[in-house]
Short mmCIF file of C-alpha atoms and ligand atoms in Angstrom, two decimals:
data_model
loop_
_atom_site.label_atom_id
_atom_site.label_comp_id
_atom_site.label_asym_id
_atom_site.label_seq_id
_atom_site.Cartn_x
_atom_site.Cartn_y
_atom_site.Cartn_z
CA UNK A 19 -0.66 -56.57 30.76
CA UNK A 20 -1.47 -58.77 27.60
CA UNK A 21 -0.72 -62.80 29.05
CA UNK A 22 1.37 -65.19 26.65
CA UNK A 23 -2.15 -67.26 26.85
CA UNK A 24 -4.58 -64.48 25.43
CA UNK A 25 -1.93 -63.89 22.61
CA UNK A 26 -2.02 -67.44 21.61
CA UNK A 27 -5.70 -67.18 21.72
CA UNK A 28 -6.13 -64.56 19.87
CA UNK A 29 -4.17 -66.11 17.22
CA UNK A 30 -5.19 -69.34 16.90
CA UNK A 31 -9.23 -68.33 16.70
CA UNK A 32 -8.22 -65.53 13.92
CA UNK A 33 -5.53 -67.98 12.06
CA UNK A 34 -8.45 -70.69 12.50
CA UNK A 35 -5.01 -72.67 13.20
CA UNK A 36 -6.97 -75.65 15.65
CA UNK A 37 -6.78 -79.19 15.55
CA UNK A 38 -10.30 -79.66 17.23
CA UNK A 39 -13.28 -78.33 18.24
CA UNK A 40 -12.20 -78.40 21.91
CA UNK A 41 -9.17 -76.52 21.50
CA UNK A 42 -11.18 -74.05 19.44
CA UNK A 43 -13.86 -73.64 22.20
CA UNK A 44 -11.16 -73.21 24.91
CA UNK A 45 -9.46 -70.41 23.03
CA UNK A 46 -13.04 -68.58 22.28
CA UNK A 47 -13.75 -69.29 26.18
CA UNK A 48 -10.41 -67.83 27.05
CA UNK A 49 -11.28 -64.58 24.67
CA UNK A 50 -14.92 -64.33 26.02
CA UNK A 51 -13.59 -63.90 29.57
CA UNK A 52 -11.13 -61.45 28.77
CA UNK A 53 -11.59 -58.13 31.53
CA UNK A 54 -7.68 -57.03 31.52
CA UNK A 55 -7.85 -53.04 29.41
CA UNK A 56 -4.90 -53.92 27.45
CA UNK A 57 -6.34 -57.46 26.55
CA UNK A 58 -9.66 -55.96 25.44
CA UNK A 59 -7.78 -53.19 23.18
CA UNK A 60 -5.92 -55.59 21.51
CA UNK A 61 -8.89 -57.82 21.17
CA UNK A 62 -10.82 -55.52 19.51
CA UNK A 63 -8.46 -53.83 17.41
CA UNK A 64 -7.63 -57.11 16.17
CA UNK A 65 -11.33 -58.01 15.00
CA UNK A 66 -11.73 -54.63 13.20
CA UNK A 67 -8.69 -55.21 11.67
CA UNK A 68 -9.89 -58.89 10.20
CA UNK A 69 -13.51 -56.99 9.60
CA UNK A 70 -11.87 -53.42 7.69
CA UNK A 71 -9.46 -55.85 5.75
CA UNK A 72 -12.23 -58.76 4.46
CA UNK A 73 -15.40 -56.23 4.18
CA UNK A 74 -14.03 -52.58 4.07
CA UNK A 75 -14.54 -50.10 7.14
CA UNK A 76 -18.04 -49.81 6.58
CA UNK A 77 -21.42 -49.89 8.59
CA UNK A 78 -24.72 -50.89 6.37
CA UNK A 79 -28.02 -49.47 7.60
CA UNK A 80 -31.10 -51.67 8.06
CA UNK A 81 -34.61 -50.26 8.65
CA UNK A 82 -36.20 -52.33 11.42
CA UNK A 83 -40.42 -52.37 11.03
CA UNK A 84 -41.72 -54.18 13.78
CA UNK A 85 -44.98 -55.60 12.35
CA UNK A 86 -47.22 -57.30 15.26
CA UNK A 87 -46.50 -57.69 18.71
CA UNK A 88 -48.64 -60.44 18.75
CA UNK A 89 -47.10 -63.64 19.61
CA UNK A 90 -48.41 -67.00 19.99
CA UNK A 91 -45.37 -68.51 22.57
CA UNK A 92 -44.18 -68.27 26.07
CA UNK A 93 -40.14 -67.39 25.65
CA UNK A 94 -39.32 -66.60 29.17
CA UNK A 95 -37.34 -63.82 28.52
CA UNK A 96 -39.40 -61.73 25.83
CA UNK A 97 -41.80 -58.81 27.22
CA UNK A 98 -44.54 -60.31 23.46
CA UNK A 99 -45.01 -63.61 25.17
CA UNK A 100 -48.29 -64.57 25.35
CA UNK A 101 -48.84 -64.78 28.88
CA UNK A 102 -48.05 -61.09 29.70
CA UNK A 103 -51.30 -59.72 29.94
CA UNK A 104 -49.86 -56.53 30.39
CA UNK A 105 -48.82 -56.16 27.10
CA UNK A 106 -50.88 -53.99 24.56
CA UNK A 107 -51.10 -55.82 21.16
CA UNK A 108 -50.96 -54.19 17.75
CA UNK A 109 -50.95 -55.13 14.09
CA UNK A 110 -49.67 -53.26 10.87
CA UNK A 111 -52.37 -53.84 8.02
CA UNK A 112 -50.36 -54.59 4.75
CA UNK A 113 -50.58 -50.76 3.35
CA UNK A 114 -49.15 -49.37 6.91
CA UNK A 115 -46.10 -51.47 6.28
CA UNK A 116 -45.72 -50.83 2.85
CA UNK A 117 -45.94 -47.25 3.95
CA UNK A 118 -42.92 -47.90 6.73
CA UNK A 119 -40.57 -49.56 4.07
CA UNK A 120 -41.46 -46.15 1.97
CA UNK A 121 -40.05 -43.98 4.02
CA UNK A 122 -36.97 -46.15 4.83
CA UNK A 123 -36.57 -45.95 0.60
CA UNK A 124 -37.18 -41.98 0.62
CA UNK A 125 -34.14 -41.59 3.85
CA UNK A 126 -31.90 -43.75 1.44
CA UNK A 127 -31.96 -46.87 3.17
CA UNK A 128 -31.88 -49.71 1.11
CA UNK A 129 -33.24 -52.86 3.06
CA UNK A 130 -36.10 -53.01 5.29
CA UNK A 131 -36.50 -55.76 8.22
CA UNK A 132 -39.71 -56.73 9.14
CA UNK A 133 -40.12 -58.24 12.77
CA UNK A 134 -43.03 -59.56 14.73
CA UNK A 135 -43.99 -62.17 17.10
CA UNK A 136 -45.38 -65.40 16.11
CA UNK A 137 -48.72 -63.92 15.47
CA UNK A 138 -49.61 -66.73 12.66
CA UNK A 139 -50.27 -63.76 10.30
CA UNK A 140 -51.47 -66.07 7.13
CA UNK A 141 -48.54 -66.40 4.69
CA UNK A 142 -50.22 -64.99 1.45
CA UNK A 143 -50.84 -61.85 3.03
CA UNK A 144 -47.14 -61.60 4.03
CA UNK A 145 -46.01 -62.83 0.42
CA UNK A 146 -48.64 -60.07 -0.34
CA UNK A 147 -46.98 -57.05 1.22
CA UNK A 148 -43.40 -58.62 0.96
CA UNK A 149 -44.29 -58.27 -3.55
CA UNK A 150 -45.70 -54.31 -2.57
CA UNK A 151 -42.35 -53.61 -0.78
CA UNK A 152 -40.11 -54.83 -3.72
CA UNK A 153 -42.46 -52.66 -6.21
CA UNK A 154 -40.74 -49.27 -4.10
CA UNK A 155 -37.53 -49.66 -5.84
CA UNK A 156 -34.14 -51.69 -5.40
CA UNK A 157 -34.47 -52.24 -1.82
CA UNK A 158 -33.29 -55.71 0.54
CA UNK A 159 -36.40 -57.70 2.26
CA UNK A 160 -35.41 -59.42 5.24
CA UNK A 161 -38.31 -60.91 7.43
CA UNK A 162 -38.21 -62.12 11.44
CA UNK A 163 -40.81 -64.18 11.61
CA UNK A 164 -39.96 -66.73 13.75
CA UNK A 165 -40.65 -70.21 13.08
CA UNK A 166 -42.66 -71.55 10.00
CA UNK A 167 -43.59 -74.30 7.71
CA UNK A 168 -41.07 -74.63 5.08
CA UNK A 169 -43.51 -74.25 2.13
CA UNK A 170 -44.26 -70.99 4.00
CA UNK A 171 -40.34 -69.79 3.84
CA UNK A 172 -40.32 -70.88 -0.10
CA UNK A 173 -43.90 -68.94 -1.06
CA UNK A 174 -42.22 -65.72 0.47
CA UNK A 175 -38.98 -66.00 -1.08
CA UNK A 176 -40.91 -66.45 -4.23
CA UNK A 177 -42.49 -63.22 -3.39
CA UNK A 178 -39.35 -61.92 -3.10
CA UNK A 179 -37.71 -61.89 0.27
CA UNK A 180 -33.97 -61.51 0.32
CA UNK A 181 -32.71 -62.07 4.08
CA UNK A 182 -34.33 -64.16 7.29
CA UNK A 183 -33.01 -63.71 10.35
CA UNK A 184 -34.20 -66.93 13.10
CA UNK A 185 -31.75 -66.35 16.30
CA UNK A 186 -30.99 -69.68 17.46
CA UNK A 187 -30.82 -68.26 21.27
CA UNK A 188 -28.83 -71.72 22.47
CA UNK A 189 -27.48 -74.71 20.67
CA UNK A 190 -27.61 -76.98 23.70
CA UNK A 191 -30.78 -78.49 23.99
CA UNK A 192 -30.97 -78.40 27.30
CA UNK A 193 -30.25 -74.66 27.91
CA UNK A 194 -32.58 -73.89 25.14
CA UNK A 195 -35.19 -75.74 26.41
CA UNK A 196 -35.10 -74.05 30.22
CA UNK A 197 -35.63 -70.22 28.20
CA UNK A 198 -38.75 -71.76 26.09
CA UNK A 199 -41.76 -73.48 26.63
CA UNK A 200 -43.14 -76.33 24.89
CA UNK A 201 -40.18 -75.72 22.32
CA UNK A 202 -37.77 -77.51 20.77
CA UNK A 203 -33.79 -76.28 19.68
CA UNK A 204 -34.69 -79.41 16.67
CA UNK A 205 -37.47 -77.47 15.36
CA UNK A 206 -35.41 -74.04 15.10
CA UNK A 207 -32.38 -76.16 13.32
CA UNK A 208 -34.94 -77.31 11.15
CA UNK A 209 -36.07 -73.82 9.87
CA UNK A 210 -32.59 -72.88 9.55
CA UNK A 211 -31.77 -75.63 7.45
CA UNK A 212 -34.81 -74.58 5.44
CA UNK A 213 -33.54 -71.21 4.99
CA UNK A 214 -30.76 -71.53 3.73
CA UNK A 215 -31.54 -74.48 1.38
CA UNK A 216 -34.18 -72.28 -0.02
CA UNK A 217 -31.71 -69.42 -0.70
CA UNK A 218 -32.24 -67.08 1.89
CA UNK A 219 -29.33 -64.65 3.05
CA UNK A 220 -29.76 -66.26 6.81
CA UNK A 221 -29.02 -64.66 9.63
CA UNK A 222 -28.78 -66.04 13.43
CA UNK A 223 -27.56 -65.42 16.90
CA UNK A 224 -27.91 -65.00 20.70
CA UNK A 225 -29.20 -63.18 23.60
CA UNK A 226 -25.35 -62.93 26.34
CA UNK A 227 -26.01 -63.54 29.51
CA UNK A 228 -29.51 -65.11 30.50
CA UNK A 229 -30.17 -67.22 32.90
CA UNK A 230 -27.75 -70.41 32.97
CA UNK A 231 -25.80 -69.58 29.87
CA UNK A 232 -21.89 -69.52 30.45
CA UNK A 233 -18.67 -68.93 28.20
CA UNK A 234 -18.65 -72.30 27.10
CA UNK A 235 -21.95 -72.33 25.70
CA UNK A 236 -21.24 -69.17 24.09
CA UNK A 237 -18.22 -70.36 22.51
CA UNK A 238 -20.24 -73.45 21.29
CA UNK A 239 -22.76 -71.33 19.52
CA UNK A 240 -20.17 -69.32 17.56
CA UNK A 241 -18.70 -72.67 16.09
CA UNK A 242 -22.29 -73.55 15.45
CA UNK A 243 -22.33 -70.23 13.35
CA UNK A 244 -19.22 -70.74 12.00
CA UNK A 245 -19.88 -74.21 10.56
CA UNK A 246 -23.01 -73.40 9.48
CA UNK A 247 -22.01 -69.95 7.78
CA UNK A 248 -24.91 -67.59 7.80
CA UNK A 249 -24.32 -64.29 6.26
CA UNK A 250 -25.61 -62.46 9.73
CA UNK A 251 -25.15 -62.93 13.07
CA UNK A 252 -26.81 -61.19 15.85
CA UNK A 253 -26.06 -60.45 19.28
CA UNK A 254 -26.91 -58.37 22.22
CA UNK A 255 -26.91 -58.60 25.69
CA UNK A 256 -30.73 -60.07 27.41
CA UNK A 257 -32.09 -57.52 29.28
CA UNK A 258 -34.85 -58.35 32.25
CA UNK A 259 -38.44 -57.33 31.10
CA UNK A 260 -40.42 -56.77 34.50
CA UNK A 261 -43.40 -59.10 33.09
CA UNK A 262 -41.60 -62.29 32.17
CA UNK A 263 -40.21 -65.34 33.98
CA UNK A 264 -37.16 -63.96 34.21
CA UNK A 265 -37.59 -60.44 35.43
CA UNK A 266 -35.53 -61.37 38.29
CA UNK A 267 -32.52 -62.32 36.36
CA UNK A 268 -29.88 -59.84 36.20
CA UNK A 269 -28.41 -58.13 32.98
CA UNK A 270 -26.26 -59.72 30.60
CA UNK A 271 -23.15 -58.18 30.62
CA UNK A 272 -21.77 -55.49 28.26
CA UNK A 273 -18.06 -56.33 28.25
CA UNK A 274 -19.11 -60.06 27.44
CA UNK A 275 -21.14 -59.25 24.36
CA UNK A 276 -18.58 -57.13 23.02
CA UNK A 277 -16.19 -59.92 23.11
CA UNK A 278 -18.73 -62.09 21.46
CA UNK A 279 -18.71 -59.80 18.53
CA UNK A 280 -14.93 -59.68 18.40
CA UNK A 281 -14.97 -63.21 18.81
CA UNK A 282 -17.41 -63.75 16.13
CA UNK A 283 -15.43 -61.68 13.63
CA UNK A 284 -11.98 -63.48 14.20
CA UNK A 285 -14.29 -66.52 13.28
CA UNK A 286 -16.36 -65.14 10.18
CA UNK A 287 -14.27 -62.01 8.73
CA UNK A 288 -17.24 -61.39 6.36
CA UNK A 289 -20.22 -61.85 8.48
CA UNK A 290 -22.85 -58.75 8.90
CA UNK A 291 -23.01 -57.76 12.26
CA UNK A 292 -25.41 -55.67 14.03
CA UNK A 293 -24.54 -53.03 17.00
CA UNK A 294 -27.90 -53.93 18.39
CA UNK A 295 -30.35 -52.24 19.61
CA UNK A 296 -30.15 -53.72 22.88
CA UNK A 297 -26.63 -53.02 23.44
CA UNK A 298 -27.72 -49.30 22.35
CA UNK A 299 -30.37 -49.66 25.86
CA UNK A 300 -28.19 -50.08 28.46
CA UNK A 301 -26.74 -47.86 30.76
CA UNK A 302 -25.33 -45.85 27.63
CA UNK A 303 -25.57 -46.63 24.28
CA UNK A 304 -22.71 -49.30 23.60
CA UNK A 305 -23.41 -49.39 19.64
CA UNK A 306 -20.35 -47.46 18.77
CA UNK A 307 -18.34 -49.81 21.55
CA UNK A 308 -19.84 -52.71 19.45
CA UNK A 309 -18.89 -50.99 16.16
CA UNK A 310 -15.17 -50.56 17.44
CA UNK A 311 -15.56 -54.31 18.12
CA UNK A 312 -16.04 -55.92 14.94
CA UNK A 313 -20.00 -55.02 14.10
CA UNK A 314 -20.73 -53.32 11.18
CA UNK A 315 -24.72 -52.96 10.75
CA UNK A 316 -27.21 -50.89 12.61
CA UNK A 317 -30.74 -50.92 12.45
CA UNK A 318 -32.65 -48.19 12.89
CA UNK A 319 -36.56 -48.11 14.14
CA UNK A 320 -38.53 -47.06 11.01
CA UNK A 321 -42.05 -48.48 12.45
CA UNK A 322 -44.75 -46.20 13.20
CA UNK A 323 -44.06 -43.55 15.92
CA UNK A 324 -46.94 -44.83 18.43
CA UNK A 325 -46.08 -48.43 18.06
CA UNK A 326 -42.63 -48.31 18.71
CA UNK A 327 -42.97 -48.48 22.90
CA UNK A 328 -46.04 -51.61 22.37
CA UNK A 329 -43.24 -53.80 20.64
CA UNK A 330 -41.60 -54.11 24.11
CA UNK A 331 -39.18 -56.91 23.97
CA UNK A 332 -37.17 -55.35 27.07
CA UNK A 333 -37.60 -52.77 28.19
CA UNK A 334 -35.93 -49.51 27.98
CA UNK A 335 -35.53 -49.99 24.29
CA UNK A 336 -34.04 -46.79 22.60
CA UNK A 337 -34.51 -46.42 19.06
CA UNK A 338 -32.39 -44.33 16.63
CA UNK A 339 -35.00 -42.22 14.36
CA UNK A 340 -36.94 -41.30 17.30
CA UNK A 341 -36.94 -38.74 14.56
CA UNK A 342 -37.20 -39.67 11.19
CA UNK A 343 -35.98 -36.86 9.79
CA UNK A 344 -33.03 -36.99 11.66
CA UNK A 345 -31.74 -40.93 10.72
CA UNK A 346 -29.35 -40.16 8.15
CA UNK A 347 -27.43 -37.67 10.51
CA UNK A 348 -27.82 -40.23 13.44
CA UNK A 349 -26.54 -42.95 11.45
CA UNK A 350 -23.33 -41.18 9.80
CA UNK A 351 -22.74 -39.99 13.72
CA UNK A 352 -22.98 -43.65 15.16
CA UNK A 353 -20.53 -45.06 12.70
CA UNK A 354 -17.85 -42.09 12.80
CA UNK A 355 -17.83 -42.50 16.36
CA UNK A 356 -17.66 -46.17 15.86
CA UNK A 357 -14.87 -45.58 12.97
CA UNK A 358 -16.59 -46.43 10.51
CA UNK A 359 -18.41 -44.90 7.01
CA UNK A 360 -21.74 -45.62 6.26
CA UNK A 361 -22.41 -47.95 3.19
CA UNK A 362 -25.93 -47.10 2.02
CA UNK A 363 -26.28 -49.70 -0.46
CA UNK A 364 -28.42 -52.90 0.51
CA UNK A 365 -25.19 -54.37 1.13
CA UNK A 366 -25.95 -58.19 0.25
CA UNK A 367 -23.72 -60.43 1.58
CA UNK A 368 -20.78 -60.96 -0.13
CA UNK A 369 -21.54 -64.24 -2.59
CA UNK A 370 -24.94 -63.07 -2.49
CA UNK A 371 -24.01 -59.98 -3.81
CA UNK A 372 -22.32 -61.20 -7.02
CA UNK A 373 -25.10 -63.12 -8.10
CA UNK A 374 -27.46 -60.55 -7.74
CA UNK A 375 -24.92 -58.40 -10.25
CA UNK A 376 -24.21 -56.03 -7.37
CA UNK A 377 -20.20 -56.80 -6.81
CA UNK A 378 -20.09 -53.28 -6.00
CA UNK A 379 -21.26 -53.72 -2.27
CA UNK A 380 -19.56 -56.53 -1.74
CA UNK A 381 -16.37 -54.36 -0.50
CA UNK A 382 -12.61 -54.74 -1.09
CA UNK A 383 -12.38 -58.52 -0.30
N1 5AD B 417 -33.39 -59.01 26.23
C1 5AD B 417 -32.61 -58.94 25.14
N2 5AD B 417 -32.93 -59.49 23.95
C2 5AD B 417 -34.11 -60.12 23.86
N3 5AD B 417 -34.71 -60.78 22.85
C3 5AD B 417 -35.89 -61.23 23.28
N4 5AD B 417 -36.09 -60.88 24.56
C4 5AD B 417 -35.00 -60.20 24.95
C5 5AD B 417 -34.59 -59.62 26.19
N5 5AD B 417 -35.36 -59.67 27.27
C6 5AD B 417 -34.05 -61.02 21.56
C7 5AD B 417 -34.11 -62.50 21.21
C8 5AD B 417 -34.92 -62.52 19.95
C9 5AD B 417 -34.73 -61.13 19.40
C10 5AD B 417 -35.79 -60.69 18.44
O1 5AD B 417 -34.73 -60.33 20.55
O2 5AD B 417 -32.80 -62.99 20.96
O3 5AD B 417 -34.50 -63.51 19.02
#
């Protein structure tokens, strides 16, 4: 039974037909909570409608290389933080990731992400490999680095980076300040700022469901994305890892974070979206059930076979190309059982795209 109240909902977030913020953030709340079957069909058949129409009915593929797992700050929630002694560190030397973002190039895959912790790697040798990587061919950099010094953003866009993602985990200072310590949510607006001043495809987003975050804060961090219109948004549900602060804290929940990304498409139509890994390391893997929701990116793991399990966010952590060999098939399975073809271009977002002379991946819109 679909009520009069998630109709008008559903309407006035995808019409972006609102008065005010508030009346905005009650709708989104309203959408967020949604549980009835016939309210979450029509729900997400509505944001892959908005997504199919503005971007085409297409997933992109992103090769994830997770770089170091060596990380200089205490995030409660995340398995690298430096007070988990349990945790075995590693770091990729410059030709080992070079050699990562080859083989991504050789499956077809067209932008490589490279992740760490805050591991204070110096910035020249990033700007170093980041200059190697863009000598392979025509392929995307996007880097997930964490916080840094402006000047540090510019010299590796100079070097060539395309994309940075920098998850903004809360905007309410309060929230985001009980989930780090000795951080600030000012600091993490400030690199964002940064970003995208410098020129940086930026992408952000949240962890659903830790401890103390509700609908409403939710629903304030999707305006926050919406004003501030990055080209990426990322979301998955925060899973406990045993050796953190919050191993206590129960699992964010699945049918939440899929109406996140439904929400967040009725809100940004053009927006690339990632079925994320964590939603793929539940129970099940939800990444097609995110992909029938509005997503339209996945990400599989392209770093090296043994270091895959030491870059332990959460755990549990399933990565597609356990077998290499066997991406391309995995990825053209995920997205036909998520509806969707696979783009292999670097798929650029949209304005982006047209500068770079690539209107070709920037879909029918
Ligand atoms: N569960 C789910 N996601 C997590 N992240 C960090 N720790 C966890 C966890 N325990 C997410 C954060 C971070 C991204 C790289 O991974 O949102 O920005």
């Amino acid at each position: 039974m679909i009520r009069e109240a998630a109709r008008y909902a559903l309407a006035r977030v995808k019409t972006r037909n609102h008065n005010s913020d508030s009346e905005l953030r009650k709708a989104l709340m309203l959408l967020l909570e949604i549980s009835d079957p016939d309210e979450t069909v029509l729900l997400r058949e509505t944001a892959c409608t908005v997504r199919n129409e503005s971007s085409g009915a297409r997933m992109a593929v992103r090769a994830l290389v997770e770089t170091s797992s060596l990380c200089n700050n205490d995030c409660y929630y995340c398995g690298l933080n430096r007070g988990n002694k349990k945790a075995h560190r590693y770091k990729l030397g410059r030709e080992d990731i070079v050699c990562c973002a080859k083989d991504a190039f050789s499956h077809g895959i067209r932008t490589v992400v490279l992740q760490s912790g805050e591991d204070g790697t110096h910035a020249g040798e990033v700007a170093d490999t980041i200059a190697d990587i863009k000598k392979i061919g025509d392929i995307a950099v996007t880097l997930s680095f964490g916080e840094r010094p402006r000047h540090e953003y510019a010299l590796w866009k100079e070097a060539g980076a395309d994309r940075y993602l920098l998850r903004i985990e809360s905007t309410d200072p309060n929230l985001y300040a009980s989930m780090h310590r000795n951080r600030k949510l000012e600091s993490r607006l400030e690199c964002l700022d940064a970003l995208q001043e410098l020129g940086y495809q930026t992408g952000s987003g949240i962890m659903i469901g830790f401890p103390g975050q509700t609908a409403g804060h939710i629903a304030d961090d999707l305006i926050f994305f919406t004003k501030r219109g990055f080209e990426m948004i990322g979301m998955g549900p925060f899973i406990p890892h045993p050796d953190t602060p919050f191993a206590r804290a129960p699992s964010g929940s699945v049918r939440t974070t899929l109406n996140a990304i439904a929400a967040a498409r009725l809100c940004m139509p053009n927006v690339w979206m990632p079925a994320t890994t964590a939603l793929g390391s539940m129970d099940k893997d939800w990444r097609p059930d995110a992909l029938r929701s509005g997503a339209n990116v996945l990400m599989p793991n392209f770093s090296p076979q043994e270091k895959r399990k030491l870059y332990s966010i959460y755990p549990g952590k399933r990565c597609i190309g356990e077998r290499t060999a066997l991406v391309q098939q995995e990825c053209e399975s995920i997205a036909r059982a998520g509806g969707l073809t696979v783009d292999w271009s670097r798929a650029d977002a949209p304005a982006f795209a047209v500068t770079l002379g690539k209107a070709s991946s920037a879909g029918p819109a």
